[in-house]
Amino acid sequence: MTDELVRIERDDPIAVVLLNRPKQLNALSDDVMEALVSALVELDRAGAVRCIVLGGSERVFAAGADIGMLAQTSPVEAATSARLARWESIRQIGKPIVAAVSGYCLGGGCELAMICDVIVASESARFGQPEINLGLIPGAGGTQRLTRAVGKAVAMDVILSGRFLSAREALDFGLVSRVVATEAWLEEAKRLARDIAKQSPVALRLAKEAVNRAYEGSLRLGVEYERQAFAIALSSEDAREGMSAFLEKRPPEFRGR
Ligand code: CAA
């Protein structure tokens, strides 16, 4: 563990990455994003890690892009800078990422949670895309991902008014999959990550990509990708092991092959 902008805790087969810029409510400066991407890329390569938890603190997941930094950004920089590449790098992480969200999860913070694969929220979590209050709009996928997660009506309500969703609303609207007591914000995400980490790494990678195709692309392309991914999964040693273990009534031993 380090005292850097991003803390990494390895507890194989899971790893926990915590944003650590508390005085600025984990505002996502270039330095924070750089540290975050490098941590995630490293953990994605680490063979012993099978699932990653991404969180902030009990008070705040992240309050969005660093507004001071944003105020200095020209439109050309916004359209071409390394910032866009960093978001794409996070999207390309192959291992499942569970977002552990407690407190504020706003703007770029909400976009970061949504680019993860599952969101576990504490009762005190507040989700929002308040860029409209700054005369802006979400710039890291928020208009797309929030709309796909909660539907047009709620996304318009949230994005156009800048209001925050409570954890319960986020659960009802399908933005998060679980709501837990505030003090359990990290433990429950770790528990889910450990459950996920028991599964075949091959199947996890393929399933993640296939669900993302459903979410991001057209249905036709998504179903096509799913068919190919299913055939690859079926040909893995892990699938043979999984099916044999079921038939032999024993727990499977997945090796990622
Ligand atoms: N960027 C930079 N600094 C931020 C910040 C942000 N997004 N959010 C909070 N801070 C800083 C505050 O400036 C303050 O710093 P000082 O102590 O030096 O004054 C410190 O964090 C604590 O914040 P507050 O005093 O405001 O705390 P609060 O509890 O009263 O309010 C809050 C909390 C409601 C989250 C409020 O801080 C807030 O509204 N923050 C901005 C949220 C926002 O607009 N996010 C969207 C950013 S734009 C974006 O994300 C674009 C994109 O799509 C990529």
PDB file of C-alpha atoms and ligand atoms in Angstrom:
ATOM      1  CA  MET A   1       0.000   0.000   0.000  1.00  0.00           C
ATOM      2  CA  THR A   2       1.252   3.521  -0.743  1.00  0.00           C
ATOM      3  CA  ASP A   3       0.153   6.991   0.301  1.00  0.00           C
ATOM      4  CA  GLU A   4      -0.126   8.067  -3.293  1.00  0.00           C
ATOM      5  CA  LEU A   5      -3.136   9.496  -5.131  1.00  0.00           C
ATOM      6  CA  VAL A   6      -4.294   5.946  -5.637  1.00  0.00           C
ATOM      7  CA  ARG A   7      -3.843   3.192  -3.074  1.00  0.00           C
ATOM      8  CA  ILE A   8      -3.491  -0.398  -4.140  1.00  0.00           C
ATOM      9  CA  GLU A   9      -4.173  -3.305  -1.803  1.00  0.00           C
ATOM     10  CA  ARG A  10      -3.463  -6.791  -3.112  1.00  0.00           C
ATOM     11  CA  ASP A  11      -5.463  -9.557  -1.461  1.00  0.00           C
ATOM     12  CA  ASP A  12      -5.218 -12.198  -4.173  1.00  0.00           C
ATOM     13  CA  PRO A  13      -7.311 -13.222  -5.970  1.00  0.00           C
ATOM     14  CA  ILE A  14      -8.795  -9.740  -5.587  1.00  0.00           C
ATOM     15  CA  ALA A  15      -7.160  -6.310  -5.537  1.00  0.00           C
ATOM     16  CA  VAL A  16      -8.569  -3.076  -4.185  1.00  0.00           C
ATOM     17  CA  VAL A  17      -7.772   0.289  -5.747  1.00  0.00           C
ATOM     18  CA  LEU A  18      -8.792   3.349  -3.718  1.00  0.00           C
ATOM     19  CA  LEU A  19      -8.787   6.935  -4.966  1.00  0.00           C
ATOM     20  CA  ASN A  20      -6.932   8.972  -2.391  1.00  0.00           C
ATOM     21  CA  ARG A  21      -7.223  12.718  -2.841  1.00  0.00           C
ATOM     22  CA  PRO A  22      -9.518  13.403   0.113  1.00  0.00           C
ATOM     23  CA  LYS A  23      -9.132  17.191   0.427  1.00  0.00           C
ATOM     24  CA  GLN A  24     -10.429  17.667  -3.123  1.00  0.00           C
ATOM     25  CA  LEU A  25     -13.096  14.965  -2.712  1.00  0.00           C
ATOM     26  CA  ASN A  26     -11.136  12.673  -5.042  1.00  0.00           C
ATOM     27  CA  ALA A  27     -11.554  15.100  -7.952  1.00  0.00           C
ATOM     28  CA  LEU A  28     -10.107  13.357 -10.978  1.00  0.00           C
ATOM     29  CA  SER A  29      -7.068  15.421 -11.920  1.00  0.00           C
ATOM     30  CA  ASP A  30      -4.717  14.223 -14.663  1.00  0.00           C
ATOM     31  CA  ASP A  31      -2.364  12.896 -11.960  1.00  0.00           C
ATOM     32  CA  VAL A  32      -5.140  10.878 -10.312  1.00  0.00           C
ATOM     33  CA  MET A  33      -6.309   9.455 -13.632  1.00  0.00           C
ATOM     34  CA  GLU A  34      -2.749   8.625 -14.667  1.00  0.00           C
ATOM     35  CA  ALA A  35      -2.129   6.785 -11.374  1.00  0.00           C
ATOM     36  CA  LEU A  36      -5.485   5.029 -11.640  1.00  0.00           C
ATOM     37  CA  VAL A  37      -4.915   3.804 -15.187  1.00  0.00           C
ATOM     38  CA  SER A  38      -1.425   2.576 -14.416  1.00  0.00           C
ATOM     39  CA  ALA A  39      -2.715   0.694 -11.329  1.00  0.00           C
ATOM     40  CA  LEU A  40      -5.543  -0.923 -13.284  1.00  0.00           C
ATOM     41  CA  VAL A  41      -3.325  -1.892 -16.227  1.00  0.00           C
ATOM     42  CA  GLU A  42      -0.788  -3.453 -13.863  1.00  0.00           C
ATOM     43  CA  LEU A  43      -3.473  -5.416 -12.008  1.00  0.00           C
ATOM     44  CA  ASP A  44      -5.021  -6.510 -15.300  1.00  0.00           C
ATOM     45  CA  ARG A  45      -1.666  -8.097 -16.168  1.00  0.00           C
ATOM     46  CA  ALA A  46      -1.122  -9.674 -12.736  1.00  0.00           C
ATOM     47  CA  GLY A  47      -1.950 -13.359 -13.119  1.00  0.00           C
ATOM     48  CA  ALA A  48      -2.952 -13.903  -9.489  1.00  0.00           C
ATOM     49  CA  VAL A  49      -5.562 -11.112  -9.543  1.00  0.00           C
ATOM     50  CA  ARG A  50      -8.946 -12.144 -10.885  1.00  0.00           C
ATOM     51  CA  CYS A  51     -11.214  -9.267  -9.925  1.00  0.00           C
ATOM     52  CA  ILE A  52     -10.595  -5.621  -9.032  1.00  0.00           C
ATOM     53  CA  VAL A  53     -12.530  -3.401  -6.617  1.00  0.00           C
ATOM     54  CA  LEU A  54     -12.406   0.343  -7.288  1.00  0.00           C
ATOM     55  CA  GLY A  55     -13.485   2.736  -4.560  1.00  0.00           C
ATOM     56  CA  GLY A  56     -12.911   6.064  -2.872  1.00  0.00           C
ATOM     57  CA  SER A  57     -13.723   6.543   0.785  1.00  0.00           C
ATOM     58  CA  GLU A  58     -16.882   6.334   2.868  1.00  0.00           C
ATOM     59  CA  ARG A  59     -17.464  10.088   2.281  1.00  0.00           C
ATOM     60  CA  VAL A  60     -16.798  10.281  -1.430  1.00  0.00           C
ATOM     61  CA  PHE A  61     -16.215   8.035  -4.411  1.00  0.00           C
ATOM     62  CA  ALA A  62     -15.232  10.983  -6.610  1.00  0.00           C
ATOM     63  CA  ALA A  63     -16.723  14.490  -7.038  1.00  0.00           C
ATOM     64  CA  GLY A  64     -15.956  14.564 -10.753  1.00  0.00           C
ATOM     65  CA  ALA A  65     -13.301  15.937 -13.035  1.00  0.00           C
ATOM     66  CA  ASP A  66     -11.025  18.468 -11.373  1.00  0.00           C
ATOM     67  CA  ILE A  67     -12.914  21.695 -12.113  1.00  0.00           C
ATOM     68  CA  GLY A  68      -9.784  23.835 -11.725  1.00  0.00           C
ATOM     69  CA  MET A  69      -8.041  21.718 -14.325  1.00  0.00           C
ATOM     70  CA  LEU A  70     -11.097  21.713 -16.583  1.00  0.00           C
ATOM     71  CA  ALA A  71     -11.278  25.503 -16.481  1.00  0.00           C
ATOM     72  CA  GLN A  72      -7.784  25.622 -18.017  1.00  0.00           C
ATOM     73  CA  THR A  73      -8.600  23.144 -20.791  1.00  0.00           C
ATOM     74  CA  SER A  74      -9.111  24.385 -24.334  1.00  0.00           C
ATOM     75  CA  PRO A  75     -11.736  22.702 -26.527  1.00  0.00           C
ATOM     76  CA  VAL A  76      -8.978  21.315 -28.756  1.00  0.00           C
ATOM     77  CA  GLU A  77      -7.242  19.773 -25.740  1.00  0.00           C
ATOM     78  CA  ALA A  78     -10.540  18.322 -24.561  1.00  0.00           C
ATOM     79  CA  ALA A  79     -11.056  16.624 -27.925  1.00  0.00           C
ATOM     80  CA  THR A  80      -7.532  15.303 -28.378  1.00  0.00           C
ATOM     81  CA  SER A  81      -5.763  15.045 -25.041  1.00  0.00           C
ATOM     82  CA  ALA A  82      -4.382  12.009 -23.273  1.00  0.00           C
ATOM     83  CA  ARG A  83      -7.462  12.244 -21.045  1.00  0.00           C
ATOM     84  CA  LEU A  84      -9.597  10.521 -23.647  1.00  0.00           C
ATOM     85  CA  ALA A  85      -7.020   7.757 -24.043  1.00  0.00           C
ATOM     86  CA  ARG A  86      -7.076   7.150 -20.284  1.00  0.00           C
ATOM     87  CA  TRP A  87     -10.825   6.559 -20.270  1.00  0.00           C
ATOM     88  CA  GLU A  88     -10.423   4.181 -23.187  1.00  0.00           C
ATOM     89  CA  SER A  89      -7.672   2.332 -21.283  1.00  0.00           C
ATOM     90  CA  ILE A  90     -10.060   1.806 -18.381  1.00  0.00           C
ATOM     91  CA  ARG A  91     -12.733   0.528 -20.763  1.00  0.00           C
ATOM     92  CA  GLN A  92     -10.191  -1.952 -22.139  1.00  0.00           C
ATOM     93  CA  ILE A  93      -9.370  -3.575 -18.776  1.00  0.00           C
ATOM     94  CA  GLY A  94     -10.262  -7.213 -19.291  1.00  0.00           C
ATOM     95  CA  LYS A  95     -10.812  -8.231 -15.677  1.00  0.00           C
ATOM     96  CA  PRO A  96     -14.082  -7.474 -13.938  1.00  0.00           C
ATOM     97  CA  ILE A  97     -14.088  -4.238 -11.923  1.00  0.00           C
ATOM     98  CA  VAL A  98     -16.542  -3.765  -9.066  1.00  0.00           C
ATOM     99  CA  ALA A  99     -17.116  -0.118  -8.130  1.00  0.00           C
ATOM    100  CA  ALA A 100     -17.570   0.364  -4.383  1.00  0.00           C
ATOM    101  CA  VAL A 101     -19.456   3.645  -4.134  1.00  0.00           C
ATOM    102  CA  SER A 102     -20.122   5.547  -0.924  1.00  0.00           C
ATOM    103  CA  GLY A 103     -20.928   9.253  -0.657  1.00  0.00           C
ATOM    104  CA  TYR A 104     -20.633  11.567  -3.636  1.00  0.00           C
ATOM    105  CA  CYS A 105     -20.329   9.956  -7.042  1.00  0.00           C
ATOM    106  CA  LEU A 106     -20.635  12.889  -9.390  1.00  0.00           C
ATOM    107  CA  GLY A 107     -19.747  13.958 -12.913  1.00  0.00           C
ATOM    108  CA  GLY A 108     -16.566  12.169 -13.988  1.00  0.00           C
ATOM    109  CA  GLY A 109     -16.851  10.150 -10.750  1.00  0.00           C
ATOM    110  CA  CYS A 110     -20.234   8.792 -11.826  1.00  0.00           C
ATOM    111  CA  GLU A 111     -18.813   8.135 -15.290  1.00  0.00           C
ATOM    112  CA  LEU A 112     -15.930   6.257 -13.685  1.00  0.00           C
ATOM    113  CA  ALA A 113     -18.325   4.116 -11.630  1.00  0.00           C
ATOM    114  CA  MET A 114     -20.402   3.411 -14.749  1.00  0.00           C
ATOM    115  CA  ILE A 115     -17.387   2.314 -16.787  1.00  0.00           C
ATOM    116  CA  CYS A 116     -16.819  -0.349 -14.109  1.00  0.00           C
ATOM    117  CA  ASP A 117     -18.754  -3.590 -14.503  1.00  0.00           C
ATOM    118  CA  VAL A 118     -20.902  -3.631 -11.365  1.00  0.00           C
ATOM    119  CA  ILE A 119     -21.683  -0.912  -8.848  1.00  0.00           C
ATOM    120  CA  VAL A 120     -22.188  -1.705  -5.166  1.00  0.00           C
ATOM    121  CA  ALA A 121     -23.529   1.392  -3.415  1.00  0.00           C
ATOM    122  CA  SER A 122     -23.736   2.316   0.238  1.00  0.00           C
ATOM    123  CA  GLU A 123     -26.943   3.869   1.573  1.00  0.00           C
ATOM    124  CA  SER A 124     -25.216   7.240   1.617  1.00  0.00           C
ATOM    125  CA  ALA A 125     -24.166   7.134  -2.045  1.00  0.00           C
ATOM    126  CA  ARG A 126     -25.320  10.065  -4.195  1.00  0.00           C
ATOM    127  CA  PHE A 127     -25.097   9.780  -7.963  1.00  0.00           C
ATOM    128  CA  GLY A 128     -25.270  12.693 -10.346  1.00  0.00           C
ATOM    129  CA  GLN A 129     -24.070  14.357 -13.501  1.00  0.00           C
ATOM    130  CA  PRO A 130     -24.114  17.962 -12.293  1.00  0.00           C
ATOM    131  CA  GLU A 131     -22.038  19.328 -15.188  1.00  0.00           C
ATOM    132  CA  ILE A 132     -25.093  21.311 -16.268  1.00  0.00           C
ATOM    133  CA  ASN A 133     -24.563  23.486 -13.173  1.00  0.00           C
ATOM    134  CA  LEU A 134     -21.207  24.465 -14.676  1.00  0.00           C
ATOM    135  CA  GLY A 135     -22.670  25.129 -18.112  1.00  0.00           C
ATOM    136  CA  LEU A 136     -21.202  21.863 -19.305  1.00  0.00           C
ATOM    137  CA  ILE A 137     -22.374  18.408 -20.186  1.00  0.00           C
ATOM    138  CA  PRO A 138     -20.887  15.067 -19.116  1.00  0.00           C
ATOM    139  CA  GLY A 139     -17.721  14.471 -21.108  1.00  0.00           C
ATOM    140  CA  ALA A 140     -16.600  10.937 -20.334  1.00  0.00           C
ATOM    141  CA  GLY A 141     -19.526   8.841 -21.467  1.00  0.00           C
ATOM    142  CA  GLY A 142     -22.155   9.976 -18.962  1.00  0.00           C
ATOM    143  CA  THR A 143     -24.866  10.889 -21.459  1.00  0.00           C
ATOM    144  CA  GLN A 144     -24.508   7.460 -23.071  1.00  0.00           C
ATOM    145  CA  ARG A 145     -23.925   5.135 -20.146  1.00  0.00           C
ATOM    146  CA  LEU A 146     -26.429   6.720 -17.781  1.00  0.00           C
ATOM    147  CA  THR A 147     -29.099   6.636 -20.484  1.00  0.00           C
ATOM    148  CA  ARG A 148     -28.456   2.984 -21.182  1.00  0.00           C
ATOM    149  CA  ALA A 149     -28.421   2.156 -17.484  1.00  0.00           C
ATOM    150  CA  VAL A 150     -31.551   4.000 -16.356  1.00  0.00           C
ATOM    151  CA  GLY A 151     -33.445   4.865 -19.562  1.00  0.00           C
ATOM    152  CA  LYS A 152     -34.133   8.169 -21.252  1.00  0.00           C
ATOM    153  CA  ALA A 153     -36.606   9.706 -18.797  1.00  0.00           C
ATOM    154  CA  VAL A 154     -34.460   9.369 -15.688  1.00  0.00           C
ATOM    155  CA  ALA A 155     -31.245  10.227 -17.556  1.00  0.00           C
ATOM    156  CA  MET A 156     -32.814  13.436 -18.894  1.00  0.00           C
ATOM    157  CA  ASP A 157     -34.127  14.314 -15.431  1.00  0.00           C
ATOM    158  CA  VAL A 158     -30.690  13.833 -13.851  1.00  0.00           C
ATOM    159  CA  ILE A 159     -28.518  15.317 -16.605  1.00  0.00           C
ATOM    160  CA  LEU A 160     -30.734  18.311 -17.403  1.00  0.00           C
ATOM    161  CA  SER A 161     -31.498  19.279 -13.794  1.00  0.00           C
ATOM    162  CA  GLY A 162     -28.185  18.314 -12.189  1.00  0.00           C
ATOM    163  CA  ARG A 163     -30.011  16.620  -9.329  1.00  0.00           C
ATOM    164  CA  PHE A 164     -28.536  13.711  -7.399  1.00  0.00           C
ATOM    165  CA  LEU A 165     -30.012  10.222  -7.201  1.00  0.00           C
ATOM    166  CA  SER A 166     -30.078   8.517  -3.812  1.00  0.00           C
ATOM    167  CA  ALA A 167     -28.715   5.007  -3.524  1.00  0.00           C
ATOM    168  CA  ARG A 168     -32.263   3.623  -3.351  1.00  0.00           C
ATOM    169  CA  GLU A 169     -33.269   5.460  -6.516  1.00  0.00           C
ATOM    170  CA  ALA A 170     -30.110   4.235  -8.230  1.00  0.00           C
ATOM    171  CA  LEU A 171     -31.060   0.682  -7.260  1.00  0.00           C
ATOM    172  CA  ASP A 172     -34.660   1.077  -8.429  1.00  0.00           C
ATOM    173  CA  PHE A 173     -33.524   2.552 -11.750  1.00  0.00           C
ATOM    174  CA  GLY A 174     -30.940  -0.170 -12.382  1.00  0.00           C
ATOM    175  CA  LEU A 175     -27.787   1.915 -12.062  1.00  0.00           C
ATOM    176  CA  VAL A 176     -26.445  -0.167  -9.167  1.00  0.00           C
ATOM    177  CA  SER A 177     -26.906  -3.812  -8.319  1.00  0.00           C
ATOM    178  CA  ARG A 178     -26.760  -3.709  -4.503  1.00  0.00           C
ATOM    179  CA  VAL A 179     -27.237  -1.183  -1.711  1.00  0.00           C
ATOM    180  CA  VAL A 180     -25.606  -1.895   1.633  1.00  0.00           C
ATOM    181  CA  ALA A 181     -25.221  -0.165   4.980  1.00  0.00           C
ATOM    182  CA  THR A 182     -22.781   2.735   4.797  1.00  0.00           C
ATOM    183  CA  GLU A 183     -20.197   1.038   7.007  1.00  0.00           C
ATOM    184  CA  ALA A 184     -20.232  -2.030   4.709  1.00  0.00           C
ATOM    185  CA  TRP A 185     -19.469   0.008   1.578  1.00  0.00           C
ATOM    186  CA  LEU A 186     -16.142  -1.657   0.907  1.00  0.00           C
ATOM    187  CA  GLU A 187     -16.679  -5.064   2.512  1.00  0.00           C
ATOM    188  CA  GLU A 188     -19.701  -5.929   0.372  1.00  0.00           C
ATOM    189  CA  ALA A 189     -17.856  -4.982  -2.825  1.00  0.00           C
ATOM    190  CA  LYS A 190     -14.933  -7.152  -1.750  1.00  0.00           C
ATOM    191  CA  ARG A 191     -17.299 -10.038  -1.011  1.00  0.00           C
ATOM    192  CA  LEU A 192     -18.795  -9.761  -4.484  1.00  0.00           C
ATOM    193  CA  ALA A 193     -15.306  -9.510  -6.000  1.00  0.00           C
ATOM    194  CA  ARG A 194     -14.238 -12.684  -4.177  1.00  0.00           C
ATOM    195  CA  ASP A 195     -17.294 -14.515  -5.517  1.00  0.00           C
ATOM    196  CA  ILE A 196     -16.517 -13.330  -9.034  1.00  0.00           C
ATOM    197  CA  ALA A 197     -12.838 -14.269  -8.601  1.00  0.00           C
ATOM    198  CA  LYS A 198     -13.808 -17.919  -8.050  1.00  0.00           C
ATOM    199  CA  GLN A 199     -14.991 -18.154 -11.638  1.00  0.00           C
ATOM    200  CA  SER A 200     -12.977 -19.021 -14.710  1.00  0.00           C
ATOM    201  CA  PRO A 201     -10.803 -16.076 -15.799  1.00  0.00           C
ATOM    202  CA  VAL A 202     -11.414 -17.081 -19.414  1.00  0.00           C
ATOM    203  CA  ALA A 203     -15.187 -17.046 -19.009  1.00  0.00           C
ATOM    204  CA  LEU A 204     -15.086 -13.803 -16.978  1.00  0.00           C
ATOM    205  CA  ARG A 205     -13.171 -11.943 -19.672  1.00  0.00           C
ATOM    206  CA  LEU A 206     -15.475 -13.198 -22.424  1.00  0.00           C
ATOM    207  CA  ALA A 207     -18.661 -12.582 -20.446  1.00  0.00           C
ATOM    208  CA  LYS A 208     -17.556  -9.038 -19.556  1.00  0.00           C
ATOM    209  CA  GLU A 209     -16.832  -8.220 -23.170  1.00  0.00           C
ATOM    210  CA  ALA A 210     -20.076  -9.801 -24.342  1.00  0.00           C
ATOM    211  CA  VAL A 211     -22.202  -7.843 -21.842  1.00  0.00           C
ATOM    212  CA  ASN A 212     -20.373  -4.672 -22.853  1.00  0.00           C
ATOM    213  CA  ARG A 213     -21.263  -5.369 -26.470  1.00  0.00           C
ATOM    214  CA  ALA A 214     -24.933  -5.566 -25.470  1.00  0.00           C
ATOM    215  CA  TYR A 215     -24.600  -2.315 -23.562  1.00  0.00           C
ATOM    216  CA  GLU A 216     -22.430  -0.395 -26.002  1.00  0.00           C
ATOM    217  CA  GLY A 217     -23.224  -1.640 -29.467  1.00  0.00           C
ATOM    218  CA  SER A 218     -26.099  -2.788 -31.578  1.00  0.00           C
ATOM    219  CA  LEU A 219     -27.988  -5.919 -30.607  1.00  0.00           C
ATOM    220  CA  ARG A 220     -27.089  -7.684 -33.840  1.00  0.00           C
ATOM    221  CA  LEU A 221     -23.340  -7.148 -33.408  1.00  0.00           C
ATOM    222  CA  GLY A 222     -23.578  -7.995 -29.732  1.00  0.00           C
ATOM    223  CA  VAL A 223     -25.314 -11.300 -30.356  1.00  0.00           C
ATOM    224  CA  GLU A 224     -22.780 -12.122 -33.066  1.00  0.00           C
ATOM    225  CA  TYR A 225     -19.911 -11.407 -30.688  1.00  0.00           C
ATOM    226  CA  GLU A 226     -21.595 -13.455 -27.967  1.00  0.00           C
ATOM    227  CA  ARG A 227     -21.828 -16.493 -30.257  1.00  0.00           C
ATOM    228  CA  GLN A 228     -18.113 -16.353 -31.049  1.00  0.00           C
ATOM    229  CA  ALA A 229     -17.177 -15.737 -27.430  1.00  0.00           C
ATOM    230  CA  PHE A 230     -19.338 -18.656 -26.327  1.00  0.00           C
ATOM    231  CA  ALA A 231     -17.549 -20.991 -28.740  1.00  0.00           C
ATOM    232  CA  ILE A 232     -14.162 -19.828 -27.407  1.00  0.00           C
ATOM    233  CA  ALA A 233     -15.299 -20.279 -23.816  1.00  0.00           C
ATOM    234  CA  LEU A 234     -16.599 -23.729 -24.622  1.00  0.00           C
ATOM    235  CA  SER A 235     -13.208 -24.735 -25.996  1.00  0.00           C
ATOM    236  CA  SER A 236     -11.299 -23.691 -22.849  1.00  0.00           C
ATOM    237  CA  GLU A 237      -9.877 -26.084 -20.284  1.00  0.00           C
ATOM    238  CA  ASP A 238     -11.742 -24.094 -17.664  1.00  0.00           C
ATOM    239  CA  ALA A 239     -15.066 -24.961 -19.289  1.00  0.00           C
ATOM    240  CA  ARG A 240     -14.198 -28.649 -19.346  1.00  0.00           C
ATOM    241  CA  GLU A 241     -13.165 -28.414 -15.699  1.00  0.00           C
ATOM    242  CA  GLY A 242     -16.331 -26.490 -14.777  1.00  0.00           C
ATOM    243  CA  MET A 243     -18.646 -28.972 -16.453  1.00  0.00           C
ATOM    244  CA  SER A 244     -16.761 -32.005 -15.080  1.00  0.00           C
ATOM    245  CA  ALA A 245     -16.780 -30.535 -11.574  1.00  0.00           C
ATOM    246  CA  PHE A 246     -20.534 -29.990 -11.766  1.00  0.00           C
ATOM    247  CA  LEU A 247     -21.151 -33.543 -12.944  1.00  0.00           C
ATOM    248  CA  GLU A 248     -18.774 -34.913 -10.304  1.00  0.00           C
ATOM    249  CA  LYS A 249     -20.403 -32.757  -7.582  1.00  0.00           C
ATOM    250  CA  ARG A 250     -17.165 -31.045  -6.534  1.00  0.00           C
ATOM    251  CA  PRO A 251     -15.959 -27.422  -6.631  1.00  0.00           C
ATOM    252  CA  PRO A 252     -14.151 -26.481  -9.879  1.00  0.00           C
ATOM    253  CA  GLU A 253     -10.493 -25.545 -10.011  1.00  0.00           C
ATOM    254  CA  PHE A 254     -10.142 -22.871 -12.685  1.00  0.00           C
ATOM    255  CA  ARG A 255      -6.657 -22.235 -14.066  1.00  0.00           C
ATOM    256  CA  GLY A 256      -7.332 -19.577 -16.674  1.00  0.00           C
ATOM    257  CA  ARG A 257      -6.627 -21.805 -19.669  1.00  0.00           C
TER     258      ARG A 257
HETATM  259  N1  CAA B   1     -12.945  19.561  -8.715  1.00  0.00           N
HETATM  260  C1  CAA B   1     -12.053  20.235  -7.956  1.00  0.00           C
HETATM  261  N2  CAA B   1     -12.228  20.433  -6.637  1.00  0.00           N
HETATM  262  C2  CAA B   1     -13.348  19.944  -6.080  1.00  0.00           C
HETATM  263  C3  CAA B   1     -14.318  19.242  -6.815  1.00  0.00           C
HETATM  264  C4  CAA B   1     -14.082  19.054  -8.194  1.00  0.00           C
HETATM  265  N3  CAA B   1     -14.933  18.359  -8.981  1.00  0.00           N
HETATM  266  N4  CAA B   1     -15.324  18.877  -5.987  1.00  0.00           N
HETATM  267  C5  CAA B   1     -14.989  19.347  -4.763  1.00  0.00           C
HETATM  268  N5  CAA B   1     -13.805  20.002  -4.806  1.00  0.00           N
HETATM  269  C6  CAA B   1     -13.076  20.646  -3.705  1.00  0.00           C
HETATM  270  C7  CAA B   1     -13.756  21.947  -3.297  1.00  0.00           C
HETATM  271  O1  CAA B   1     -13.351  22.996  -4.139  1.00  0.00           O
HETATM  272  C8  CAA B   1     -13.262  22.098  -1.889  1.00  0.00           C
HETATM  273  O2  CAA B   1     -11.936  22.581  -1.923  1.00  0.00           O
HETATM  274  P1  CAA B   1     -11.441  23.701  -0.858  1.00  0.00           P
HETATM  275  O3  CAA B   1     -11.559  23.017   0.488  1.00  0.00           O
HETATM  276  O4  CAA B   1     -10.032  23.971  -1.258  1.00  0.00           O
HETATM  277  O5  CAA B   1     -12.370  24.840  -0.994  1.00  0.00           O
HETATM  278  C9  CAA B   1     -13.187  20.640  -1.380  1.00  0.00           C
HETATM  279  O6  CAA B   1     -13.142  19.823  -2.560  1.00  0.00           O
HETATM  280  C10 CAA B   1     -14.412  20.241  -0.581  1.00  0.00           C
HETATM  281  O7  CAA B   1     -15.572  20.543  -1.367  1.00  0.00           O
HETATM  282  P2  CAA B   1     -16.824  21.388  -0.770  1.00  0.00           P
HETATM  283  O8  CAA B   1     -16.364  22.369   0.246  1.00  0.00           O
HETATM  284  O9  CAA B   1     -17.599  21.905  -1.944  1.00  0.00           O
HETATM  285  O10 CAA B   1     -17.614  20.188  -0.041  1.00  0.00           O
HETATM  286  P3  CAA B   1     -19.189  20.102   0.234  1.00  0.00           P
HETATM  287  O11 CAA B   1     -19.351  18.912   1.146  1.00  0.00           O
HETATM  288  O12 CAA B   1     -19.739  21.430   0.663  1.00  0.00           O
HETATM  289  O13 CAA B   1     -19.861  19.774  -1.200  1.00  0.00           O
HETATM  290  C11 CAA B   1     -20.011  18.624  -3.317  1.00  0.00           C
HETATM  291  C12 CAA B   1     -19.586  18.554  -1.837  1.00  0.00           C
HETATM  292  C13 CAA B   1     -21.557  18.718  -3.411  1.00  0.00           C
HETATM  293  C14 CAA B   1     -19.556  17.325  -3.957  1.00  0.00           C
HETATM  294  C15 CAA B   1     -19.391  19.859  -3.983  1.00  0.00           C
HETATM  295  O14 CAA B   1     -17.992  19.865  -3.698  1.00  0.00           O
HETATM  296  C16 CAA B   1     -19.549  19.887  -5.486  1.00  0.00           C
HETATM  297  O15 CAA B   1     -20.612  20.238  -5.968  1.00  0.00           O
HETATM  298  N6  CAA B   1     -18.484  19.554  -6.232  1.00  0.00           N
HETATM  299  C17 CAA B   1     -18.471  19.634  -7.690  1.00  0.00           C
HETATM  300  C18 CAA B   1     -19.256  18.484  -8.314  1.00  0.00           C
HETATM  301  C19 CAA B   1     -19.278  18.655  -9.822  1.00  0.00           C
HETATM  302  O16 CAA B   1     -19.733  19.644 -10.367  1.00  0.00           O
HETATM  303  N7  CAA B   1     -18.766  17.639 -10.523  1.00  0.00           N
HETATM  304  C20 CAA B   1     -18.687  17.643 -11.981  1.00  0.00           C
HETATM  305  C21 CAA B   1     -17.331  18.113 -12.427  1.00  0.00           C
HETATM  306  S1  CAA B   1     -17.197  18.328 -14.190  1.00  0.00           S
HETATM  307  C22 CAA B   1     -16.966  16.780 -14.811  1.00  0.00           C
HETATM  308  O17 CAA B   1     -16.888  15.799 -14.082  1.00  0.00           O
HETATM  309  C23 CAA B   1     -16.837  16.695 -16.321  1.00  0.00           C
HETATM  310  C24 CAA B   1     -16.813  15.284 -16.867  1.00  0.00           C
HETATM  311  O18 CAA B   1     -17.823  14.749 -17.243  1.00  0.00           O
HETATM  312  C25 CAA B   1     -15.549  14.580 -17.051  1.00  0.00           C
END
